[in-house]
Tab-separated table of C-alpha atoms and ligand atoms in Angstrom:
chain	number	residue	atom	x	y	z
A	1	MET	CA	-134.758	3.001	-14.269
A	2	ASP	CA	-138.326	4.084	-14.771
A	3	ARG	CA	-139.413	7.086	-16.848
A	4	ASN	CA	-140.982	8.679	-13.781
A	5	SER	CA	-138.111	7.951	-11.408
A	6	PRO	CA	-136.770	10.864	-9.352
A	7	GLU	CA	-133.469	10.699	-11.284
A	8	VAL	CA	-135.237	11.297	-14.595
A	9	MET	CA	-137.490	14.029	-13.200
A	10	THR	CA	-134.555	15.833	-11.578
A	11	ALA	CA	-132.373	15.570	-14.683
A	12	ILE	CA	-135.117	16.975	-16.915
A	13	GLN	CA	-135.944	19.801	-14.522
A	14	ALA	CA	-132.256	20.709	-14.118
A	15	ALA	CA	-131.591	20.642	-17.871
A	16	ILE	CA	-134.635	22.811	-18.607
A	17	LYS	CA	-133.594	25.452	-16.069
A	18	ALA	CA	-129.945	25.431	-17.169
A	19	SER	CA	-130.945	25.660	-20.790
A	20	ALA	CA	-133.215	28.661	-20.118
A	21	LEU	CA	-130.368	30.346	-18.217
A	22	CYS	CA	-127.922	29.797	-21.099
A	23	GLU	CA	-130.365	31.150	-23.687
A	24	LYS	CA	-131.097	34.193	-21.534
A	25	ILE	CA	-127.375	34.955	-21.312
A	26	ARG	CA	-126.892	34.343	-25.032
A	27	VAL	CA	-129.710	36.719	-25.930
A	28	ASP	CA	-128.891	39.395	-23.302
A	29	LEU	CA	-125.128	39.451	-23.687
A	30	ALA	CA	-124.396	37.558	-26.915
A	31	GLY	CA	-122.803	34.935	-24.673
A	32	GLY	CA	-121.064	37.470	-22.449
A	33	GLU	CA	-117.394	37.687	-21.679
A	34	SER	CA	-115.340	34.540	-21.719
A	35	LEU	CA	-112.383	33.729	-19.516
A	36	LEU	CA	-109.599	31.444	-20.605
A	37	LYS	CA	-108.915	28.422	-18.428
A	38	SER	CA	-105.418	27.059	-17.866
A	39	ASP	CA	-105.800	24.781	-20.927
A	40	ARG	CA	-106.737	27.915	-22.987
A	41	SER	CA	-110.321	26.726	-23.463
A	42	PRO	CA	-113.027	29.366	-22.895
A	43	VAL	CA	-115.513	29.436	-20.012
A	44	THR	CA	-118.420	31.871	-19.754
A	45	ILE	CA	-120.824	33.037	-17.076
A	46	ALA	CA	-123.327	30.633	-18.643
A	47	ASP	CA	-121.026	27.624	-18.046
A	48	TYR	CA	-120.796	28.595	-14.381
A	49	GLY	CA	-124.495	29.400	-14.000
A	50	SER	CA	-125.567	26.180	-15.693
A	51	GLN	CA	-123.262	24.074	-13.504
A	52	ALA	CA	-124.434	25.849	-10.328
A	53	ILE	CA	-128.119	25.185	-11.057
A	54	ILE	CA	-127.701	21.563	-12.120
A	55	CYS	CA	-125.377	20.628	-9.247
A	56	LYS	CA	-127.680	22.287	-6.711
A	57	LEU	CA	-130.763	20.404	-7.927
A	58	ILE	CA	-128.973	17.051	-8.072
A	59	LYS	CA	-127.336	17.397	-4.645
A	60	GLU	CA	-130.643	18.453	-3.097
A	61	ARG	CA	-132.368	15.239	-4.251
A	62	PHE	CA	-129.378	12.874	-4.210
A	63	PRO	CA	-126.999	14.110	-1.504
A	64	ASN	CA	-124.854	10.971	-1.669
A	65	ASP	CA	-124.240	11.041	-5.417
A	66	THR	CA	-120.979	12.226	-6.951
A	67	ILE	CA	-121.094	14.764	-9.782
A	68	VAL	CA	-118.155	14.786	-12.172
A	69	ALA	CA	-118.406	18.168	-13.842
A	70	GLU	CA	-116.246	20.292	-16.072
A	71	GLU	CA	-115.970	23.562	-14.096
A	72	ASP	CA	-114.907	24.672	-10.638
A	73	SER	CA	-115.142	28.059	-8.945
A	74	LYS	CA	-111.417	28.739	-8.500
A	75	GLU	CA	-111.166	31.419	-11.219
A	76	LEU	CA	-114.511	32.938	-10.241
A	77	ARG	CA	-113.439	33.448	-6.640
A	78	ARG	CA	-110.446	35.618	-7.621
A	79	SER	CA	-110.849	39.161	-6.307
A	80	ASP	CA	-110.418	40.649	-9.807
A	81	ARG	CA	-113.316	38.504	-11.046
A	82	SER	CA	-115.932	39.808	-8.615
A	83	ARG	CA	-117.885	41.542	-11.387
A	84	ILE	CA	-118.181	38.287	-13.310
A	85	LEU	CA	-119.200	36.382	-10.177
A	86	GLY	CA	-121.845	39.082	-9.637
A	87	GLN	CA	-123.217	38.445	-13.143
A	88	VAL	CA	-123.292	34.671	-12.617
A	89	THR	CA	-125.115	35.160	-9.305
A	90	ASN	CA	-127.688	37.524	-10.862
A	91	TYR	CA	-128.541	35.049	-13.599
A	92	VAL	CA	-128.721	32.096	-11.205
A	93	ASN	CA	-131.067	34.188	-9.049
A	94	ALA	CA	-133.553	34.361	-11.892
A	95	PHE	CA	-133.965	30.571	-11.528
A	96	ILE	CA	-133.092	29.954	-7.873
A	97	PRO	CA	-134.164	33.118	-6.050
A	98	ALA	CA	-132.099	34.606	-3.226
A	99	SER	CA	-128.918	32.679	-3.973
A	100	SER	CA	-125.751	34.353	-2.736
A	101	SER	CA	-122.422	34.412	-4.578
A	102	GLU	CA	-120.977	32.127	-1.920
A	103	GLU	CA	-123.792	29.619	-2.448
A	104	VAL	CA	-123.358	29.759	-6.219
A	105	CYS	CA	-119.629	28.980	-5.867
A	106	SER	CA	-120.326	26.170	-3.422
A	107	TRP	CA	-122.895	24.605	-5.799
A	108	ILE	CA	-120.384	24.786	-8.679
A	109	ASP	CA	-117.888	23.030	-6.408
A	110	PHE	CA	-120.199	20.060	-5.809
A	111	GLY	CA	-118.445	18.960	-8.991
A	112	SER	CA	-115.630	16.486	-8.353
A	113	ASN	CA	-112.782	14.962	-10.340
A	114	SER	CA	-113.121	11.329	-9.452
A	115	VAL	CA	-115.589	8.766	-10.679
A	116	THR	CA	-117.392	6.462	-8.247
A	117	ASP	CA	-119.693	3.455	-8.517
A	118	ARG	CA	-122.613	5.734	-9.253
A	119	PHE	CA	-122.034	9.281	-10.491
A	120	TRP	CA	-123.386	12.019	-12.719
A	121	ALA	CA	-121.254	13.360	-15.588
A	122	LEU	CA	-121.998	16.965	-16.438
A	123	ASP	CA	-120.892	19.326	-19.150
A	124	PRO	CA	-122.738	22.535	-18.228
A	125	ILE	CA	-122.076	23.919	-21.719
A	126	ASP	CA	-120.669	21.556	-24.272
A	127	GLY	CA	-119.465	23.471	-27.321
A	128	THR	CA	-118.667	26.738	-25.526
A	129	LYS	CA	-117.078	27.970	-28.761
A	130	GLY	CA	-120.371	27.330	-30.593
A	131	PHE	CA	-122.254	29.117	-27.806
A	132	LEU	CA	-120.033	32.193	-28.203
A	133	ARG	CA	-120.458	32.154	-32.005
A	134	GLY	CA	-124.259	31.904	-31.705
A	135	ASP	CA	-124.163	28.366	-33.125
A	136	GLN	CA	-124.929	25.032	-31.503
A	137	TYR	CA	-124.179	24.080	-27.920
A	138	ALA	CA	-125.607	21.581	-25.446
A	139	ILE	CA	-126.110	21.026	-21.750
A	140	ALA	CA	-125.127	17.395	-21.234
A	141	LEU	CA	-125.959	15.327	-18.156
A	142	ALA	CA	-125.650	11.568	-17.688
A	143	LEU	CA	-126.016	9.118	-14.827
A	144	ILE	CA	-123.384	6.382	-14.842
A	145	GLU	CA	-123.505	3.225	-12.709
A	146	LYS	CA	-120.593	0.767	-12.650
A	147	GLY	CA	-119.170	2.335	-15.804
A	148	ARG	CA	-122.441	2.061	-17.749
A	149	VAL	CA	-124.540	5.044	-18.791
A	150	LYS	CA	-128.083	4.570	-17.430
A	151	LEU	CA	-129.624	7.927	-18.254
A	152	GLY	CA	-128.630	10.699	-20.631
A	153	ILE	CA	-130.120	14.085	-21.242
A	154	LEU	CA	-129.004	16.669	-23.767
A	155	ALA	CA	-130.540	20.105	-23.940
A	156	CYS	CA	-129.796	21.820	-27.244
A	157	PRO	CA	-131.366	25.258	-26.832
A	158	ASN	CA	-130.406	26.548	-30.273
A	159	LEU	CA	-131.129	23.421	-32.329
A	160	TYR	CA	-134.079	23.449	-34.747
A	161	ALA	CA	-136.763	21.099	-33.475
A	162	ASP	CA	-137.653	19.774	-36.916
A	163	ILE	CA	-135.382	19.378	-39.953
A	164	GLN	CA	-138.378	20.126	-42.205
A	165	HIS	CA	-138.420	23.612	-40.665
A	166	PRO	CA	-134.758	24.535	-40.157
A	167	PHE	CA	-135.661	28.178	-39.500
A	168	GLY	CA	-138.642	27.262	-37.334
A	169	GLU	CA	-138.894	26.702	-33.627
A	170	ARG	CA	-135.610	26.165	-31.793
A	171	GLY	CA	-134.774	24.241	-28.664
A	172	CYS	CA	-134.727	20.472	-28.177
A	173	LEU	CA	-134.372	18.192	-25.220
A	174	PHE	CA	-133.121	14.657	-25.897
A	175	LEU	CA	-133.587	11.948	-23.267
A	176	ALA	CA	-132.537	8.300	-23.186
A	177	LEU	CA	-132.902	5.604	-20.544
A	178	LYS	CA	-131.030	2.317	-20.730
A	179	GLY	CA	-133.297	-0.239	-22.378
A	180	LYS	CA	-136.192	2.231	-22.722
A	181	GLY	CA	-135.393	4.141	-25.930
A	182	SER	CA	-134.566	7.703	-26.901
A	183	PHE	CA	-136.944	10.625	-27.021
A	184	GLN	CA	-137.050	14.217	-28.122
A	185	MET	CA	-139.058	16.874	-26.309
A	186	ASP	CA	-139.504	20.597	-26.750
A	187	SER	CA	-137.226	22.755	-24.657
A	188	THR	CA	-139.897	23.003	-21.942
A	189	GLY	CA	-140.114	19.220	-21.624
A	190	VAL	CA	-143.451	18.749	-23.440
A	191	ASN	CA	-144.383	16.986	-26.683
A	192	LYS	CA	-142.285	13.872	-26.025
A	193	ARG	CA	-141.812	11.585	-29.021
A	194	PRO	CA	-139.544	8.590	-29.702
A	195	ILE	CA	-136.647	9.054	-32.129
A	196	TYR	CA	-134.785	6.559	-34.309
A	197	VAL	CA	-131.557	6.518	-36.296
A	198	SER	CA	-131.559	6.469	-40.103
A	199	LYS	CA	-132.085	3.180	-41.902
A	200	ALA	CA	-129.407	3.880	-44.531
A	201	LYS	CA	-127.933	0.570	-45.685
A	202	SER	CA	-125.303	1.800	-48.080
A	203	PRO	CA	-122.436	4.098	-47.124
A	204	SER	CA	-123.118	6.121	-50.269
A	205	GLU	CA	-126.414	7.270	-48.707
A	206	ALA	CA	-124.658	8.438	-45.551
A	207	ILE	CA	-124.223	11.940	-44.240
A	208	ILE	CA	-121.310	12.594	-41.883
A	209	THR	CA	-121.402	15.052	-39.017
A	210	GLU	CA	-118.186	16.379	-37.478
A	211	SER	CA	-116.869	19.186	-35.244
A	212	VAL	CA	-116.732	22.761	-36.468
A	213	GLU	CA	-113.376	23.310	-34.760
A	214	PRO	CA	-110.519	21.867	-36.830
A	215	ASP	CA	-108.503	21.257	-33.647
A	216	HIS	CA	-111.127	18.866	-32.291
A	217	ALA	CA	-111.060	16.316	-35.125
A	218	ASP	CA	-109.160	15.488	-38.295
A	219	HIS	CA	-111.403	16.854	-41.053
A	220	LEU	CA	-108.989	15.691	-43.735
A	221	ALA	CA	-109.112	12.094	-42.488
A	222	HIS	CA	-112.929	12.310	-42.521
A	223	GLN	CA	-112.828	13.546	-46.101
A	224	ARG	CA	-110.561	10.681	-47.142
A	225	LEU	CA	-112.911	8.205	-45.495
A	226	ALA	CA	-115.891	9.748	-47.290
A	227	GLN	CA	-114.109	9.320	-50.627
A	228	LYS	CA	-113.248	5.732	-49.851
A	229	LEU	CA	-116.889	4.941	-49.038
A	230	ASN	CA	-118.360	6.935	-51.943
A	231	ILE	CA	-120.071	9.345	-49.604
A	232	SER	CA	-120.883	12.296	-51.811
A	233	LYS	CA	-123.172	14.370	-49.590
A	234	PRO	CA	-121.328	17.208	-47.849
A	235	SER	CA	-120.460	16.773	-44.172
A	236	LEU	CA	-122.481	18.668	-41.631
A	237	ARG	CA	-120.269	20.565	-39.198
A	238	MET	CA	-121.853	21.201	-35.846
A	239	ASP	CA	-120.562	22.054	-32.374
A	240	SER	CA	-121.271	20.013	-29.267
A	241	GLN	CA	-123.125	16.766	-28.581
A	242	ALA	CA	-126.017	18.135	-30.626
A	243	LYS	CA	-124.301	15.896	-33.216
A	244	TYR	CA	-125.457	12.829	-31.260
A	245	GLY	CA	-128.981	14.272	-31.167
A	246	ILE	CA	-129.266	14.786	-34.923
A	247	LEU	CA	-127.831	11.319	-35.529
A	248	ALA	CA	-130.299	9.781	-33.067
A	249	ARG	CA	-133.227	11.386	-34.877
A	250	GLY	CA	-131.993	10.154	-38.264
A	251	GLU	CA	-130.841	13.395	-39.891
A	252	VAL	CA	-127.254	12.213	-40.290
A	253	THR	CA	-125.843	8.700	-40.397
A	254	LEU	CA	-122.286	8.960	-39.071
A	255	TYR	CA	-120.551	11.084	-36.460
A	256	LEU	CA	-116.791	10.933	-36.987
A	257	ARG	CA	-114.177	12.177	-34.562
A	258	VAL	CA	-110.765	10.994	-35.715
A	259	PRO	CA	-108.204	12.645	-33.392
A	260	SER	CA	-106.781	15.799	-34.938
A	261	SER	CA	-103.191	15.604	-36.162
A	262	ALA	CA	-102.432	18.590	-33.909
A	263	GLU	CA	-103.178	16.403	-30.878
A	264	PRO	CA	-103.140	12.744	-31.979
A	265	GLY	CA	-102.963	11.390	-28.419
A	266	TYR	CA	-105.951	13.430	-27.188
A	267	LYS	CA	-108.097	11.613	-24.644
A	268	GLU	CA	-111.782	12.512	-24.705
A	269	ASN	CA	-113.585	13.715	-21.554
A	270	ILE	CA	-116.394	11.494	-20.251
A	271	TRP	CA	-118.817	14.466	-20.060
A	272	ASP	CA	-118.319	15.112	-23.782
A	273	HIS	CA	-119.787	11.712	-24.718
A	274	ALA	CA	-121.742	10.065	-21.863
A	275	ALA	CA	-125.144	11.664	-22.487
A	276	GLY	CA	-124.809	11.721	-26.274
A	277	SER	CA	-123.738	8.092	-26.534
A	278	ILE	CA	-126.783	6.640	-24.751
A	279	ILE	CA	-129.090	8.883	-26.809
A	280	ALA	CA	-127.577	7.520	-30.043
A	281	GLU	CA	-127.558	3.903	-28.813
A	282	GLU	CA	-131.102	3.863	-27.500
A	283	ALA	CA	-132.276	5.296	-30.823
A	284	GLY	CA	-130.748	2.213	-32.519
A	285	GLY	CA	-127.251	3.538	-33.184
A	286	ARG	CA	-123.834	2.200	-32.244
A	287	VAL	CA	-121.045	4.087	-30.485
A	288	THR	CA	-117.393	3.023	-30.231
A	289	ASP	CA	-113.999	4.627	-30.583
A	290	VAL	CA	-112.328	4.670	-34.020
A	291	LEU	CA	-110.825	1.232	-33.305
A	292	GLY	CA	-114.207	-0.291	-32.463
A	293	ARG	CA	-113.720	-0.389	-28.698
A	294	PRO	CA	-116.570	0.429	-26.301
A	295	LEU	CA	-116.369	3.843	-24.624
A	296	ASP	CA	-114.616	3.828	-21.284
A	297	PHE	CA	-116.661	5.660	-18.643
A	298	ALA	CA	-115.014	3.894	-15.707
A	299	SER	CA	-111.360	4.990	-15.699
A	300	GLY	CA	-111.742	8.616	-14.660
A	301	ILE	CA	-112.597	11.942	-16.239
A	302	LYS	CA	-110.630	10.999	-19.354
A	303	MET	CA	-111.594	8.077	-21.569
A	304	GLU	CA	-108.142	6.574	-21.207
A	305	LYS	CA	-108.878	3.397	-23.143
A	306	ASN	CA	-110.209	5.113	-26.258
A	307	GLN	CA	-109.014	6.940	-29.287
A	308	GLY	CA	-111.445	9.170	-31.174
A	309	ILE	CA	-115.143	8.378	-31.622
A	310	LEU	CA	-117.308	6.685	-34.228
A	311	VAL	CA	-121.091	6.858	-34.039
A	312	SER	CA	-123.289	5.253	-36.669
A	313	ASN	CA	-126.797	4.037	-37.330
A	314	GLY	CA	-125.508	0.569	-36.408
A	315	ILE	CA	-125.968	-0.879	-39.897
A	316	LEU	CA	-122.922	0.942	-41.282
A	317	HIS	CA	-120.663	0.582	-38.258
A	318	GLU	CA	-118.498	-2.368	-39.338
A	319	VAL	CA	-117.943	-1.102	-42.853
A	320	VAL	CA	-116.799	2.283	-41.524
A	321	LEU	CA	-114.515	0.656	-38.927
A	322	LYS	CA	-112.942	-1.403	-41.739
A	323	ALA	CA	-112.430	1.696	-43.871
A	324	LEU	CA	-110.847	3.483	-40.895
A	325	GLU	CA	-108.317	0.649	-40.521
A	326	MET	CA	-106.842	1.255	-43.951
B	401	AMP	P1	-117.118	19.675	-30.503
B	401	AMP	O1	-118.081	20.767	-30.272
B	401	AMP	O2	-117.736	18.393	-30.937
B	401	AMP	O3	-115.963	20.089	-31.363
B	401	AMP	O4	-116.514	19.274	-29.104
B	401	AMP	C1	-116.321	20.177	-28.077
B	401	AMP	C2	-115.424	19.505	-27.067
B	401	AMP	O5	-114.185	19.185	-27.664
B	401	AMP	C3	-115.066	20.370	-25.895
B	401	AMP	O6	-115.997	20.179	-24.874
B	401	AMP	C4	-113.677	19.871	-25.475
B	401	AMP	O7	-113.737	19.123	-24.293
B	401	AMP	C5	-113.278	18.943	-26.619
B	401	AMP	N1	-111.905	19.123	-27.089
B	401	AMP	C6	-111.000	20.060	-26.744
B	401	AMP	N2	-109.803	19.849	-27.371
B	401	AMP	C7	-109.968	18.737	-28.136
B	401	AMP	C8	-109.106	17.989	-28.997
B	401	AMP	N3	-107.861	18.348	-29.233
B	401	AMP	N4	-109.617	16.891	-29.608
B	401	AMP	C9	-110.896	16.520	-29.403
B	401	AMP	N5	-111.753	17.184	-28.588
B	401	AMP	C10	-111.299	18.280	-27.958
B	402	MG	MG1	-117.573	19.773	-23.698
C-alpha cells in the first residue's frame, strides 16, 4: 500500500475528524455522561460520534469493506436515551453537516461483528476510562487483509507531541504502513516525521509502560518481572494504545500486559491492538503475546489464540519472554 493510496488518505481524514470531535466533547462536557454497556464498560457520546464519523467516511469510499467496530446503536436508540442521541447528532453535525439522528445511528451500525478477508478494525475511543478522567485515550483504526495488519492509525488527542516538552503542545497522530515504516504527525496531519523504537540493549535500561486500570493487567506480575530483570526505572502507567505510540517513538522500551488475576482467561479485542501493533513493529519493535506467539487478527473480534501482550524494542524481546516463563 502506497502512502498516497485512498485507504491511507481516508484513514487519516477520518481519524483527524474523530479526534477533533472527541476533544471538543472532552473540553465542552468534560467527557459528558457515560452509559454502562452490558459488560459494565463505559461508553460516551464521543465513542458514538467518533464511530459514526469514521464508519461513514470509510463506507463512502470503500462500500464493500467490512468494519469491525466496538459500538452499536442499540442503547442509543432506546426511547429514554433520546437526549443523548440528540447530543451525539449535534456533535457529529459539526463535522458532517445536516446529519440526522437516524443517519448517525445507521453509520454507527456499519460496524459488524465478523471478520472477513479484508476489513477495518476500529476502536472509536480506546481507553474510555482515560478519556473520562481527562487522561490518555486514542482513536484506533487498522486495515487488516488475510489476518495481517496493513495499515494502522492512532490518534492520541491528549498526548504530548514531544517528550522534551511534556506540558507543551498536545495531540499526535501515529501512522504505519506495512513495510513502509512508522510516522508521527501533528493532530492536523502535518509535520510528518519517521519514528523509531529505543535502542536499549540491556533490560536494566528499560522503561515499562502498562495500563492505568488494575483490572486490565497484572501490575504485580509486571513488578516482579522488573525486579528479575533489574529494571529500576518506575513504570509509566498510561491508558489506551497511546502506549504503543510512546514505545514506537522510543520513550519507553517495553509494554507489558500480563492478564490480570481477576480475569486470567481474558481474551483481548482485535481493535485494542491492531493499529498499535503495526505502529510498534514498523518503528522497529516486536509484538507478541506473553508466550511469544504472534497476535491473532484472523479468528474473530477476540484474539482467541493469545494470552496477554508483550511489546518491546525487538532487542529485548527474547530476554523478557524468558523471564516471563519463570
Ligand atoms: P488500557 O487502556 O490499555 O488499560 O486498555 C483499555 C482496553 O482494555 C479497553 O478497550 C478494553 O477493551 C480492555 N479491557 C477490558 N477488560 C479487560 C481485562 N480484564 N483485561 C485486559 N483488557 C481489558
Ligand atoms: Mg479499547
